[in-house]
mmCIF file of C-alpha atoms in Angstrom:
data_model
loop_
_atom_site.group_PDB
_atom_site.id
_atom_site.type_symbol
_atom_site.label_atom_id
_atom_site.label_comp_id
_atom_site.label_asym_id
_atom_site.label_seq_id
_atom_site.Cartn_x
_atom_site.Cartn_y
_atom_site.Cartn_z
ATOM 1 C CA UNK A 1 -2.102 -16.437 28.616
ATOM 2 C CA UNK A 2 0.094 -17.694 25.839
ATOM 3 C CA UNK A 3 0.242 -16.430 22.528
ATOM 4 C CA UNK A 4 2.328 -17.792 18.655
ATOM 5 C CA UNK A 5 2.769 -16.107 16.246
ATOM 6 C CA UNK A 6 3.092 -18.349 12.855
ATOM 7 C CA UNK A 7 0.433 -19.601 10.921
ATOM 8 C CA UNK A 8 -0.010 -21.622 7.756
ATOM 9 C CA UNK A 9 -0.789 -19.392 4.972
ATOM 10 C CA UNK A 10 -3.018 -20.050 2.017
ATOM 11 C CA UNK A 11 -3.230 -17.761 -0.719
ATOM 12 C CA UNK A 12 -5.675 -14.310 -0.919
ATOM 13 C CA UNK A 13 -7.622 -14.431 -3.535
ATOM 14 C CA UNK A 14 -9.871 -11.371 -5.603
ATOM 15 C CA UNK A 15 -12.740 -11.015 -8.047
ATOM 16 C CA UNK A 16 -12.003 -7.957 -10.709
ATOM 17 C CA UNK A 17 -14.486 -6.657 -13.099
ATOM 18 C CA UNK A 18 -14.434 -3.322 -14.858
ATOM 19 C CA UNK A 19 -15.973 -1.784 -18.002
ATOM 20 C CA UNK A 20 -14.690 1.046 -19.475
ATOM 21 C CA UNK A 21 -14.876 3.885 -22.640
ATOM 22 C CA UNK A 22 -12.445 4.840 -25.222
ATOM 23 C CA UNK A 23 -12.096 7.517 -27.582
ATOM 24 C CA UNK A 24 -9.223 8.170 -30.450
ATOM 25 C CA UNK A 25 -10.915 9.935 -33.654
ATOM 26 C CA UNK A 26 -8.932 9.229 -36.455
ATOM 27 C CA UNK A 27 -5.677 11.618 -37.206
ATOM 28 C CA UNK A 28 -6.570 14.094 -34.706
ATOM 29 C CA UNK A 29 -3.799 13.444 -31.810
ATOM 30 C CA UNK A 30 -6.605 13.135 -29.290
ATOM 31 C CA UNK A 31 -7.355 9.946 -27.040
ATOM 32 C CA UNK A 32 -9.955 9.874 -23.828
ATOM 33 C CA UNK A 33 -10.162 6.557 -21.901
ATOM 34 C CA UNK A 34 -12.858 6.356 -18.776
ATOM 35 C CA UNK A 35 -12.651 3.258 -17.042
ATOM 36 C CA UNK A 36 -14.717 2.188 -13.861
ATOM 37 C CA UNK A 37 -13.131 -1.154 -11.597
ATOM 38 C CA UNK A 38 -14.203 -3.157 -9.277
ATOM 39 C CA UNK A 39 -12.561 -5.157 -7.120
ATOM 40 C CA UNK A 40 -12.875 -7.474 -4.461
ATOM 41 C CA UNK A 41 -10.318 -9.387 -2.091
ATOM 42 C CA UNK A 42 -10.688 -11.983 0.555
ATOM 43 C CA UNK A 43 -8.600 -14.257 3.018
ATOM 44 C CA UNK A 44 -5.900 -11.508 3.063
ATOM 45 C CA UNK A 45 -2.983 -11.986 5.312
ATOM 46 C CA UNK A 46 -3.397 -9.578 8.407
ATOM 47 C CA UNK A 47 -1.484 -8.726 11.768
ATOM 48 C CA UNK A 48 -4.401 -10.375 14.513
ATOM 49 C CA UNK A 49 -5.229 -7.543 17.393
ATOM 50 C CA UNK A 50 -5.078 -9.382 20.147
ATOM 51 C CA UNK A 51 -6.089 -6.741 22.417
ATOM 52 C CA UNK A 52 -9.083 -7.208 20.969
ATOM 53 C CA UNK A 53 -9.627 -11.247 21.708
ATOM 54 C CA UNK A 54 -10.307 -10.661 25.652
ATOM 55 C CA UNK A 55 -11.358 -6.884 25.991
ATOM 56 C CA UNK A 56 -15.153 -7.277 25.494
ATOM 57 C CA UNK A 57 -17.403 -10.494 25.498
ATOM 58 C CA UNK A 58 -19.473 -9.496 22.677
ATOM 59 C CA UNK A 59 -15.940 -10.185 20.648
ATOM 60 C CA UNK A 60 -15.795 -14.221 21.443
ATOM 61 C CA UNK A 61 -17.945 -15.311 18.727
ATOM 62 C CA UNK A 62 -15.649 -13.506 16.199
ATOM 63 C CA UNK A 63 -12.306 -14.467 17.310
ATOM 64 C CA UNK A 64 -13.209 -18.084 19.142
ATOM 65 C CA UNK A 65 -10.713 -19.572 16.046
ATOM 66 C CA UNK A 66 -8.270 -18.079 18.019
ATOM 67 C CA UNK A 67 -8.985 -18.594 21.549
ATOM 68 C CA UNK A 68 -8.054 -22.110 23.149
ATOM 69 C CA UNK A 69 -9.489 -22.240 26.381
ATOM 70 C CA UNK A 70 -7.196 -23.786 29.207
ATOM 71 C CA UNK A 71 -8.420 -25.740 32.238
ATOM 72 C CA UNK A 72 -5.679 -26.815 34.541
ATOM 73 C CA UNK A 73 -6.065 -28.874 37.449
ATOM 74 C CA UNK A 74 -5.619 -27.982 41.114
ATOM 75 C CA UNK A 75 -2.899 -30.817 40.770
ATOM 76 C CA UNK A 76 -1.305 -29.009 37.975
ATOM 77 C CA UNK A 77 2.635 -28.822 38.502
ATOM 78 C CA UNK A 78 4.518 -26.058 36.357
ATOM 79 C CA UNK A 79 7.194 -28.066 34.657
ATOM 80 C CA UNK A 80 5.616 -31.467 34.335
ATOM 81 C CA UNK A 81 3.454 -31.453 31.180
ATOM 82 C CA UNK A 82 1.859 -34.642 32.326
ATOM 83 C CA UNK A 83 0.008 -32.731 35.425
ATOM 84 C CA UNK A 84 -1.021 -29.756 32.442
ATOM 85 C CA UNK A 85 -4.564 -29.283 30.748
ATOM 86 C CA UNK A 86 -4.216 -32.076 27.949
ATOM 87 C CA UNK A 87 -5.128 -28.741 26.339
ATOM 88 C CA UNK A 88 -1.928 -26.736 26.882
ATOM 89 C CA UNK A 89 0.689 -29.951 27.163
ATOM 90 C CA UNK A 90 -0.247 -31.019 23.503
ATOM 91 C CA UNK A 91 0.145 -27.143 22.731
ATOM 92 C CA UNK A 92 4.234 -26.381 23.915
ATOM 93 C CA UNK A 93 5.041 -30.375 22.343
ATOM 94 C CA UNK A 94 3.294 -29.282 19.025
ATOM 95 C CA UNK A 95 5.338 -26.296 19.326
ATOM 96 C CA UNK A 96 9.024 -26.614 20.346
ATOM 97 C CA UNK A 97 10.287 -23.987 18.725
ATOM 98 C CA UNK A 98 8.352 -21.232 20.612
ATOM 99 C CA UNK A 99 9.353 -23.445 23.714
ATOM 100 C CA UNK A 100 12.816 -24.565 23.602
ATOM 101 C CA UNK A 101 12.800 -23.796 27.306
ATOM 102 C CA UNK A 102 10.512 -24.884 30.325
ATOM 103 C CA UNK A 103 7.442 -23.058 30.503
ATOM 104 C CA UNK A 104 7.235 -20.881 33.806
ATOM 105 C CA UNK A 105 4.329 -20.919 35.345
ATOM 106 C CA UNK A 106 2.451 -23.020 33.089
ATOM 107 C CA UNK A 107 -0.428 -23.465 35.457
ATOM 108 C CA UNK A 108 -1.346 -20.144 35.511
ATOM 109 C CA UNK A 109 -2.494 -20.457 31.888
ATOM 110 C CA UNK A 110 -6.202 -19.672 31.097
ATOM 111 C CA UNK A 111 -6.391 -19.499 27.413
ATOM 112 C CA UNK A 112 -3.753 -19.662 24.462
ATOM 113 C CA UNK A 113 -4.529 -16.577 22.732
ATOM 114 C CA UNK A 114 -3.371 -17.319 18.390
ATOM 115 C CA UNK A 115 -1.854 -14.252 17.839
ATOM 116 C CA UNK A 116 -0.482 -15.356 14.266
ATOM 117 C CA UNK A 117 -0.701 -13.579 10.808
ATOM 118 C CA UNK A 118 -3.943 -15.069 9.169
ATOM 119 C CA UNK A 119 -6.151 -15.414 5.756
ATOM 120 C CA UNK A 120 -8.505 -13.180 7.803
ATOM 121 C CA UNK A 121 -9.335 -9.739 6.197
ATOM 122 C CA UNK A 122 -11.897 -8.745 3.134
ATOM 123 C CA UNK A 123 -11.376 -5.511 1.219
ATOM 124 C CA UNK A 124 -13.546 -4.142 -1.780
ATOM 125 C CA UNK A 125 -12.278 -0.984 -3.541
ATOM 126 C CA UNK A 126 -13.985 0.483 -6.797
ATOM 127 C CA UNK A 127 -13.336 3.629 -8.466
ATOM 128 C CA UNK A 128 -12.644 5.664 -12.047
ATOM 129 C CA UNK A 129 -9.654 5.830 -14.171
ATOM 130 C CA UNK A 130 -9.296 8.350 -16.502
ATOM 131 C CA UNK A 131 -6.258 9.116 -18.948
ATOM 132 C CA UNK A 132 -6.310 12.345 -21.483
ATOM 133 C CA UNK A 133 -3.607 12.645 -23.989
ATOM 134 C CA UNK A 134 -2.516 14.160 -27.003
ATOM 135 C CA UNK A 135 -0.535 14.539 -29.417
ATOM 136 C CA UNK A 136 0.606 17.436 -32.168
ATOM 137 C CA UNK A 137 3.201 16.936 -34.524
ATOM 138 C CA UNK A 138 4.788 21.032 -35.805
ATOM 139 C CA UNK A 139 7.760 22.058 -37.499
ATOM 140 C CA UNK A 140 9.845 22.362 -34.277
ATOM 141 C CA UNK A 141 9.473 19.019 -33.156
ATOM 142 C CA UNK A 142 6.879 16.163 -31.987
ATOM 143 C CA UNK A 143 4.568 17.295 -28.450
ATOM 144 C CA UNK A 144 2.865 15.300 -26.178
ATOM 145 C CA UNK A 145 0.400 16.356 -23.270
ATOM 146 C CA UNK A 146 -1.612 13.867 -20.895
ATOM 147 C CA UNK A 147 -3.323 14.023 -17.569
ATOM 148 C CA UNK A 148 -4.509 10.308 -16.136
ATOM 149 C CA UNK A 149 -6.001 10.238 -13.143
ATOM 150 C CA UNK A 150 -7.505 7.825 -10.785
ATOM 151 C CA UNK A 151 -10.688 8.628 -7.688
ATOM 152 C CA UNK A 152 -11.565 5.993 -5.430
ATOM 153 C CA UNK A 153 -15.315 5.442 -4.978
ATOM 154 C CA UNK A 154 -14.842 3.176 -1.410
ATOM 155 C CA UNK A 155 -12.469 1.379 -0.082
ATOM 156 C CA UNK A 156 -13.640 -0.950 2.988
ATOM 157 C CA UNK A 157 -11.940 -3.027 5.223
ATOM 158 C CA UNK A 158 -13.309 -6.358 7.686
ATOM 159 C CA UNK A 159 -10.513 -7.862 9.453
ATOM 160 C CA UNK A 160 -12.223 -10.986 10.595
ATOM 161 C CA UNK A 161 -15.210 -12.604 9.328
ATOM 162 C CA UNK A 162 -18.637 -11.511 11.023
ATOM 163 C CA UNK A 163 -16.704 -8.303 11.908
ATOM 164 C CA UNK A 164 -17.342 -4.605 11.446
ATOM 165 C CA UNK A 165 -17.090 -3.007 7.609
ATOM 166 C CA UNK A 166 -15.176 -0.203 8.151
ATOM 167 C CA UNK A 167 -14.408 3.089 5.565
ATOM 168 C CA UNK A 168 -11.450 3.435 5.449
ATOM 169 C CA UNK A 169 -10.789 5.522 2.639
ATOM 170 C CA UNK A 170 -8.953 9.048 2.921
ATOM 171 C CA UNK A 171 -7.107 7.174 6.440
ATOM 172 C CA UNK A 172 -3.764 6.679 7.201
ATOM 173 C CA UNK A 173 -2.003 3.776 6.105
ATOM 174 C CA UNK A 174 -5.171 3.058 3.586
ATOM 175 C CA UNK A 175 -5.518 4.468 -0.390
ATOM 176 C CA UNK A 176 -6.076 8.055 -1.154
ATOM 177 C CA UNK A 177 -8.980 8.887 -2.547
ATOM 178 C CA UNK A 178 -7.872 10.977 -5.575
ATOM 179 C CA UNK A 179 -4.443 10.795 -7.331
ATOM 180 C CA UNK A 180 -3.254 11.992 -10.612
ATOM 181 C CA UNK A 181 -0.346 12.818 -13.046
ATOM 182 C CA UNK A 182 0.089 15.451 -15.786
ATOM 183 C CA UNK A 183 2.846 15.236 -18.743
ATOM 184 C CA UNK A 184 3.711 17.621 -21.326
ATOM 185 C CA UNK A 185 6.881 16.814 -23.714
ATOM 186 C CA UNK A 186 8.577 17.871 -26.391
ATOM 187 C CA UNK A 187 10.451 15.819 -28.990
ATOM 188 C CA UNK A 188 13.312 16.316 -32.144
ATOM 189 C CA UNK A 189 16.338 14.439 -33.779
ATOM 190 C CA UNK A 190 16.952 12.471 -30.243
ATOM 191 C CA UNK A 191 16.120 15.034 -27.956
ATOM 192 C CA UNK A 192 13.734 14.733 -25.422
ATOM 193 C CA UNK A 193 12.089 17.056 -22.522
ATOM 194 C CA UNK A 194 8.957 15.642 -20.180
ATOM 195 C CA UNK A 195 7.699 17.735 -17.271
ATOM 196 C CA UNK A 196 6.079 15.785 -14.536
ATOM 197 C CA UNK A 197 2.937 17.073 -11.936
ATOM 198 C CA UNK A 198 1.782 14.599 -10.093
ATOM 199 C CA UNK A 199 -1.110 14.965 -7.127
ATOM 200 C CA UNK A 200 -1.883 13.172 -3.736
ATOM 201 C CA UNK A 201 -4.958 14.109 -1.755
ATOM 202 C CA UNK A 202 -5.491 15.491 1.549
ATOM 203 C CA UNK A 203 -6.807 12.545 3.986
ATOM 204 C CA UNK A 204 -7.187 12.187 7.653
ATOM 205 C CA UNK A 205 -4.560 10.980 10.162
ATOM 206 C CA UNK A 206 -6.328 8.608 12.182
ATOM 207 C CA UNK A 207 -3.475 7.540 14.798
ATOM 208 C CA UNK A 208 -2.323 10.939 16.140
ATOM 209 C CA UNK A 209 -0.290 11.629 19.059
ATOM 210 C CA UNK A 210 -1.917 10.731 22.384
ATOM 211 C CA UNK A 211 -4.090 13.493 23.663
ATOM 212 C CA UNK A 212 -4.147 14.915 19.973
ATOM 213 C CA UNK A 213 -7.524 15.042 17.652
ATOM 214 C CA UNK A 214 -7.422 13.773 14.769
ATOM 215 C CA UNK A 215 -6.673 16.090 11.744
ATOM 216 C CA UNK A 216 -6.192 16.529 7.842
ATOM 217 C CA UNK A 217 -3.204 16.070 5.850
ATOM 218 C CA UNK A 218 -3.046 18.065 3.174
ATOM 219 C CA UNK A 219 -2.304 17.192 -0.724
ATOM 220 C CA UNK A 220 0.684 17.199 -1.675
ATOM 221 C CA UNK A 221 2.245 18.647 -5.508
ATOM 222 C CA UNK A 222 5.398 17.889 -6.823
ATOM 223 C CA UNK A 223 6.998 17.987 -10.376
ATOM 224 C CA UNK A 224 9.671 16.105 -12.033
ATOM 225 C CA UNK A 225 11.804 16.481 -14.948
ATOM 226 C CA UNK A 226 13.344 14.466 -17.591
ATOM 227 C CA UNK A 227 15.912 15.460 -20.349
ATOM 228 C CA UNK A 228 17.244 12.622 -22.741
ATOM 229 C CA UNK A 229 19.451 12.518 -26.015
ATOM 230 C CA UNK A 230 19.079 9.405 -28.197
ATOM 231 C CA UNK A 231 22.057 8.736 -30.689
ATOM 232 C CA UNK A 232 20.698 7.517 -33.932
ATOM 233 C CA UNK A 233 21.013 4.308 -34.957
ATOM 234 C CA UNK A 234 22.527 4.850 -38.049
ATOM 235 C CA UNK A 235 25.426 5.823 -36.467
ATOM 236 C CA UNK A 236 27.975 3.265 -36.657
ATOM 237 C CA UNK A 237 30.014 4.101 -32.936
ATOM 238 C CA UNK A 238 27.495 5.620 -31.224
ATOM 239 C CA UNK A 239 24.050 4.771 -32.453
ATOM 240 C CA UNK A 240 21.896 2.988 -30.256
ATOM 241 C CA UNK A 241 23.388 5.484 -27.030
ATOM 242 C CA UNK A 242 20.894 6.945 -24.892
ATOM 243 C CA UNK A 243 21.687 9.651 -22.508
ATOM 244 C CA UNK A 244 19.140 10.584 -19.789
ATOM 245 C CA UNK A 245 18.750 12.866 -16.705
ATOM 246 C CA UNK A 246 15.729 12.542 -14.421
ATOM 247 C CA UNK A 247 15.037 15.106 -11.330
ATOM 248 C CA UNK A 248 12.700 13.784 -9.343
ATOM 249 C CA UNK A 249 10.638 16.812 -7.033
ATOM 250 C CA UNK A 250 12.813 19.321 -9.155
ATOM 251 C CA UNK A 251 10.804 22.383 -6.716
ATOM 252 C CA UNK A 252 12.076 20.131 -3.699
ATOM 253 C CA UNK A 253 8.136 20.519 -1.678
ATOM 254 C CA UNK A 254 8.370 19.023 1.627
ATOM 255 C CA UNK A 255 6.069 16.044 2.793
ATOM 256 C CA UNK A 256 3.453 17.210 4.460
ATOM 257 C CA UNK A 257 3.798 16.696 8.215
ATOM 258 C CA UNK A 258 2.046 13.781 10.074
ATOM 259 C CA UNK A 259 2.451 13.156 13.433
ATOM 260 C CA UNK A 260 1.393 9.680 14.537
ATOM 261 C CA UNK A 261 1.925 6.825 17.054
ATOM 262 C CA UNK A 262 1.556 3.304 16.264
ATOM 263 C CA UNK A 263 2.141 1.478 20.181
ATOM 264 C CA UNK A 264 5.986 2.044 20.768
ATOM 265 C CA UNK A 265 6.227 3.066 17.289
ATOM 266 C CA UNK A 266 6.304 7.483 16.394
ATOM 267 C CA UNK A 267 6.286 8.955 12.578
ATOM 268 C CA UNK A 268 6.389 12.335 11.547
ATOM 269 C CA UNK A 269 5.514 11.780 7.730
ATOM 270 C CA UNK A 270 3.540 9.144 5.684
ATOM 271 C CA UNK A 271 5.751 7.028 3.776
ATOM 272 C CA UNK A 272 2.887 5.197 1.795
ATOM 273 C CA UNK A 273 1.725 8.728 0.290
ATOM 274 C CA UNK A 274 4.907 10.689 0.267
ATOM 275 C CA UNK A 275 8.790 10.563 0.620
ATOM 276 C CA UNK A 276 11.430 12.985 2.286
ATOM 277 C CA UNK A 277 14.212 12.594 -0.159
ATOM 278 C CA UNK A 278 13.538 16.234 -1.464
ATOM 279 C CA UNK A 279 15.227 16.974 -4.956
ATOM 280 C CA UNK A 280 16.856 13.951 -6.041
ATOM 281 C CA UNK A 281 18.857 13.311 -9.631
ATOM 282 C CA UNK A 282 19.492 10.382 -11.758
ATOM 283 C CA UNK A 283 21.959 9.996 -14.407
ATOM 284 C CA UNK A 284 21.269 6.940 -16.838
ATOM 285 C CA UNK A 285 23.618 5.984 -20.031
ATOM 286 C CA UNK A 286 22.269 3.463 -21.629
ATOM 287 C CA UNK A 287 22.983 1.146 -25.153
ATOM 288 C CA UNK A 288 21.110 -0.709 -27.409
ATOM 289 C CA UNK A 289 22.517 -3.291 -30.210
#
């Protein structure tokens, strides 16, 4: 068996639709958006499981694009390509790169297994965004308070045409079903103070460690924190200066622990849903002309 692993790409390509509701009455602050999406995306670039090509029969229709069958002759010599399958001798002189050196034992090739990223998968997602916010303007300065959140309805996933449709929402690796982020600030003369929530789901690890079930992650809350000073702009030296400081998971939460194996490959958190830099700060000076 033989295998490559570079491919001609073409582009993936998607279908969006969505339809949505908004509502802002006039001088009250207040403003309510509910918008559903739909979306749909095919000939996305995927890893190929070869384990998969060989391990049942039932599987040949849906990967025979990339299986090449290879019938070598009883006269077959390993290192002459003339005595080769016409097959497998076109095969290593279309591809020097992957053989820049003999082939070793060439005739014991059966099949060339085409083990390249390809245009192969098809994903639909649709869900509901919603985003709450408001406004109030008081003697002690300007305040602002919004929630937006987002639930996925389904996300699917076919990694090869004719396969299975899998759900493969609330999995590892795949989108979370329910997300959000709450903001309340406060405004005055250049000041500026925004508190940060934001929410991920639980889901379910689906790769666990060998000989362990599969279990639920739990969601995860965090908060951040900004603080900011604005100079004005009338100010001849200075205006235009902005001074900010930004603490990111300002209660320092853990990520919740998630003990996987990929093949040869171990984790211990998710880094698509969470991060493990704890409390981190940011100091930005900025200045505009």
């Amino acid at each position: 068996m033989s295998a490559v692993r570079l491919r001609p790409r073409a582009p993936s390509t998607s279908t969006t639709w969505s339809a949505g509701v908004d509502f802002a009455p006039k001088t009250s602050g207040f403003r309510a958006s509910v918008t559903y999406y739909n979306t749909h995306y095919s000939n996305q670039i995927v890893g190929q499981n070869t384990g998969l090509f060989l391990s049942n029969p039932t599987f040949a229709p849906l990967y025979s694009r990339y299986i090449i069958p290879v019938n070598n002759p009883a006269t077959c010599v390993s290192g002459n390509p003339a005595t080769y399958d016409p097959v497998l001798a076109r095969f290593i002189a279309g591809h020097p790169a992957l053989y820049n050196v003999p082939v070793l034992g060439a005739c014991s090739v059966n099949v060339i297994v085409d083990g390249r990223s390809a245009n192969a998968a098809t994903t639909f997602q649709d869900g509901i965004d919603v985003q709450l916010s408001y406004t109030l303007q008081t003697g002690i300065g300007r305040w602002f308070v919004s929630a937006n959140a987002t639930r996925i309805l389904n996300q699917t996933l076919q990694t090869v045409a004719g396969g299975i449709t899998q759900d493969v929402l609330d999995t590892y690796y795949y989108p979370v079903s329910l997300r959000g982020r709450g903001q309340i600030g406060w405004s005055k003369s250049g000041f500026g103070v925004n508190l940060f929530v934001n929410y991920v789901g639980s889901y379910t690890n689906t790769i666990p460690l060998p000989g362990q079930p599969q279990s639920e992650v739990p969601s995860w809350t965090t908060a951040d924190l900004g603080i900011s000073y604005a100079v004005p702009k009338g100010n001849r030296l200075l205006g235009g200066l902005r001074l900010g400081l930004n603490v990111q998971n300002v209660t320092n939460e853990d990520p919740p622990i998630v003990l996987t194996r990929a093949g040869s490959n171990f984790g211990a958190y998710d880094p698509s849903n969470a991060n493990i830099l704890g409390r981190t700060f940011n100091f930005q000076i900025t200045k505009s002309f």
